[in-house]
Short mmCIF file of C-alpha atoms in Angstrom, two decimals:
data_model
loop_
_atom_site.label_atom_id
_atom_site.label_comp_id
_atom_site.label_asym_id
_atom_site.label_seq_id
_atom_site.Cartn_x
_atom_site.Cartn_y
_atom_site.Cartn_z
CA UNK A 1 3.57 -11.52 6.47
CA UNK A 2 2.75 -9.03 3.75
CA UNK A 3 4.28 -9.34 0.26
CA UNK A 4 3.59 -6.62 -2.29
CA UNK A 5 5.06 -6.21 -5.75
CA UNK A 6 4.87 -2.99 -7.76
CA UNK A 7 5.93 -2.47 -11.36
CA UNK A 8 8.15 0.44 -12.45
CA UNK A 9 5.05 2.63 -12.85
CA UNK A 10 4.08 1.97 -9.20
CA UNK A 11 1.12 -0.22 -10.14
CA UNK A 12 0.54 -2.98 -7.58
CA UNK A 13 0.84 -6.34 -9.35
CA UNK A 14 0.80 -8.66 -6.31
CA UNK A 15 -0.60 -8.29 -2.81
CA UNK A 16 -0.35 -11.31 -0.50
CA UNK A 17 -0.98 -11.46 3.22
CA UNK A 18 -0.45 -14.77 4.94
CA UNK A 19 -0.14 -16.08 8.48
CA UNK A 20 3.40 -17.07 9.38
CA UNK A 21 4.80 -18.42 12.61
CA UNK A 22 8.52 -18.01 13.11
CA UNK A 23 11.12 -17.88 15.84
CA UNK A 24 13.62 -15.08 16.53
CA UNK A 25 16.86 -15.14 14.51
CA UNK A 26 15.50 -17.59 11.95
CA UNK A 27 14.44 -17.36 8.33
CA UNK A 28 11.73 -19.21 6.46
CA UNK A 29 10.75 -19.37 2.81
CA UNK A 30 7.13 -18.25 2.60
CA UNK A 31 6.64 -17.53 -1.10
CA UNK A 32 8.37 -18.06 -4.45
CA UNK A 33 8.22 -15.29 -7.02
CA UNK A 34 7.48 -16.06 -10.65
CA UNK A 35 9.89 -14.96 -13.35
CA UNK A 36 10.45 -11.23 -13.20
CA UNK A 37 10.12 -8.97 -16.22
CA UNK A 38 11.75 -5.58 -16.10
CA UNK A 39 12.33 -3.70 -12.88
CA UNK A 40 9.98 -4.38 -9.99
CA UNK A 41 9.74 -3.23 -6.38
CA UNK A 42 9.28 -5.79 -3.62
CA UNK A 43 7.80 -4.51 -0.35
CA UNK A 44 7.96 -7.02 2.53
CA UNK A 45 6.50 -6.49 5.98
CA UNK A 46 6.31 -8.76 9.02
CA UNK A 47 3.48 -7.95 11.40
CA UNK A 48 2.90 -9.12 14.96
CA UNK A 49 -0.29 -11.00 15.84
CA UNK A 50 -1.89 -7.68 16.87
CA UNK A 51 -1.07 -6.10 13.47
CA UNK A 52 1.91 -3.96 14.48
CA UNK A 53 4.85 -3.78 12.09
CA UNK A 54 7.83 -5.79 13.37
CA UNK A 55 10.13 -5.61 10.34
CA UNK A 56 10.15 -4.21 6.84
CA UNK A 57 12.38 -4.77 3.83
CA UNK A 58 12.25 -3.13 0.43
CA UNK A 59 14.02 -4.28 -2.75
CA UNK A 60 14.23 -3.29 -6.38
CA UNK A 61 14.82 -6.30 -8.60
CA UNK A 62 15.19 -7.13 -12.27
CA UNK A 63 14.55 -10.40 -14.10
CA UNK A 64 17.86 -10.16 -15.95
CA UNK A 65 20.53 -11.31 -13.49
CA UNK A 66 24.17 -10.26 -13.32
CA UNK A 67 26.31 -12.89 -15.08
CA UNK A 68 29.80 -13.43 -13.60
CA UNK A 69 32.63 -14.41 -15.95
CA UNK A 70 33.87 -17.33 -13.86
CA UNK A 71 36.55 -18.28 -16.44
CA UNK A 72 38.35 -14.98 -15.76
CA UNK A 73 38.20 -15.14 -11.97
CA UNK A 74 41.38 -14.27 -10.14
CA UNK A 75 42.12 -14.78 -6.48
CA UNK A 76 40.76 -11.28 -5.77
CA UNK A 77 38.23 -10.48 -8.49
CA UNK A 78 35.54 -11.95 -10.71
CA UNK A 79 34.64 -9.78 -13.70
CA UNK A 80 31.11 -9.68 -15.09
CA UNK A 81 29.99 -10.87 -18.54
CA UNK A 82 26.83 -8.79 -18.29
CA UNK A 83 24.92 -6.74 -15.75
CA UNK A 84 21.30 -6.45 -14.82
CA UNK A 85 19.66 -3.25 -16.02
CA UNK A 86 17.98 -0.80 -13.70
CA UNK A 87 17.59 1.79 -16.46
CA UNK A 88 13.84 1.96 -15.76
CA UNK A 89 14.66 3.73 -12.46
CA UNK A 90 15.67 6.76 -14.55
CA UNK A 91 12.06 7.10 -15.69
CA UNK A 92 10.25 6.90 -12.35
CA UNK A 93 7.36 9.32 -12.18
CA UNK A 94 7.62 12.28 -9.80
CA UNK A 95 6.09 11.90 -6.35
CA UNK A 96 5.12 14.32 -3.63
CA UNK A 97 6.18 13.80 -0.04
CA UNK A 98 5.08 15.94 2.90
CA UNK A 99 7.14 16.34 6.04
CA UNK A 100 6.01 17.46 9.47
CA UNK A 101 8.79 17.99 12.00
CA UNK A 102 9.68 19.46 15.36
CA UNK A 103 12.96 20.03 17.19
CA UNK A 104 13.28 19.93 20.98
CA UNK A 105 16.14 20.25 23.41
CA UNK A 106 16.47 17.17 25.62
CA UNK A 107 19.29 17.49 28.16
CA UNK A 108 22.50 18.11 26.23
CA UNK A 109 21.16 17.04 22.85
CA UNK A 110 18.61 18.03 20.26
CA UNK A 111 15.86 15.59 19.33
CA UNK A 112 14.23 15.95 15.92
CA UNK A 113 10.99 14.09 15.32
CA UNK A 114 9.29 13.96 11.97
CA UNK A 115 6.60 12.29 9.95
CA UNK A 116 7.03 11.70 6.22
CA UNK A 117 3.91 11.08 4.14
CA UNK A 118 3.87 9.99 0.51
CA UNK A 119 0.77 11.85 -0.68
CA UNK A 120 1.07 10.59 -4.26
CA UNK A 121 0.02 7.35 -5.93
CA UNK A 122 3.65 6.60 -6.93
CA UNK A 123 6.54 5.09 -4.98
CA UNK A 124 8.84 7.70 -3.41
CA UNK A 125 12.16 5.98 -4.09
CA UNK A 126 15.23 6.24 -1.84
CA UNK A 127 14.43 9.15 0.45
CA UNK A 128 17.56 10.72 1.93
CA UNK A 129 17.35 13.02 4.95
CA UNK A 130 20.16 15.19 6.28
CA UNK A 131 20.77 18.18 8.51
CA UNK A 132 23.02 21.04 7.40
CA UNK A 133 24.24 24.28 8.95
CA UNK A 134 24.04 27.78 7.44
CA UNK A 135 27.12 27.03 5.29
CA UNK A 136 25.46 23.94 3.81
CA UNK A 137 27.78 21.58 5.69
CA UNK A 138 26.34 18.32 6.96
CA UNK A 139 25.91 18.36 10.73
CA UNK A 140 27.63 15.39 12.33
CA UNK A 141 27.25 13.38 14.38
CA UNK A 142 23.53 12.95 13.73
CA UNK A 143 21.92 9.65 14.73
CA UNK A 144 18.91 8.84 12.52
CA UNK A 145 16.29 6.21 13.26
CA UNK A 146 16.03 5.52 9.52
CA UNK A 147 17.36 6.91 6.25
CA UNK A 148 17.62 5.99 2.57
CA UNK A 149 14.21 4.34 2.53
CA UNK A 150 11.29 4.25 0.12
CA UNK A 151 7.63 5.01 0.77
CA UNK A 152 4.82 3.19 -0.98
CA UNK A 153 1.85 5.22 -2.29
CA UNK A 154 0.04 6.73 0.71
CA UNK A 155 2.55 5.33 3.21
CA UNK A 156 3.69 7.26 6.30
CA UNK A 157 6.91 6.86 8.28
CA UNK A 158 7.99 8.31 11.62
CA UNK A 159 11.63 9.34 11.82
CA UNK A 160 13.79 10.73 14.57
CA UNK A 161 17.27 12.16 14.86
CA UNK A 162 19.42 12.86 17.88
CA UNK A 163 22.40 15.18 17.79
CA UNK A 164 24.60 16.64 20.52
CA UNK A 165 24.00 20.33 21.18
CA UNK A 166 27.74 20.93 20.75
CA UNK A 167 27.42 19.91 17.07
CA UNK A 168 24.97 22.76 16.54
CA UNK A 169 25.87 25.42 19.13
CA UNK A 170 24.19 28.67 18.02
CA UNK A 171 24.04 27.75 14.34
CA UNK A 172 20.91 27.47 12.25
CA UNK A 173 19.78 24.01 11.16
CA UNK A 174 18.25 23.07 7.82
CA UNK A 175 16.50 19.74 7.24
CA UNK A 176 17.10 18.45 3.71
CA UNK A 177 14.95 15.87 1.96
CA UNK A 178 16.05 14.39 -1.35
CA UNK A 179 14.99 11.35 -3.29
CA UNK A 180 15.30 9.70 -6.66
CA UNK A 181 11.93 11.05 -7.83
CA UNK A 182 10.81 13.94 -5.62
CA UNK A 183 11.85 17.56 -5.76
CA UNK A 184 14.56 18.46 -3.28
CA UNK A 185 13.19 20.21 -0.18
CA UNK A 186 14.83 22.28 2.60
CA UNK A 187 13.19 23.25 5.85
CA UNK A 188 14.34 25.66 8.55
CA UNK A 189 14.50 23.68 11.79
CA UNK A 190 16.38 26.07 14.11
#
């Protein structure tokens, strides 16, 4: 198991790797985090015995918790006395992400394969990938292997997308990449 914590400036403040033995469909507590100050990013990875990634989870957390107003709870709603603050996310430093991609016809569907690489030393937060036609309309259905994810500094991620050829017909396809802290990018795919 790998546990990494980054502060809001993408500086690594904790890096733990520990052996863990677990069974499928179970959970185990492996570490307790100290008190959190400000907004932090928690990057968790579970690796197989040969070092291959089995699972990954990514969280943004804050030491100030939401506080429910239990005295004003109704049967359908509990208001909040105060909320955690993720204001620091508004000040994330810009990152640069590179994308390599290729589109192939496979039977009656298109298969898009891509590799995203965070080439900066900052976290690329909440990457969003979409396909649009020449009118700027989102192409649906499109079945993504992953979306709305973050990349740690220097991290790479393989993505794929499958879409029926009928959804595209003879239209052009644009691949759009947006994130919280990267410039928006558009690529001609077809």
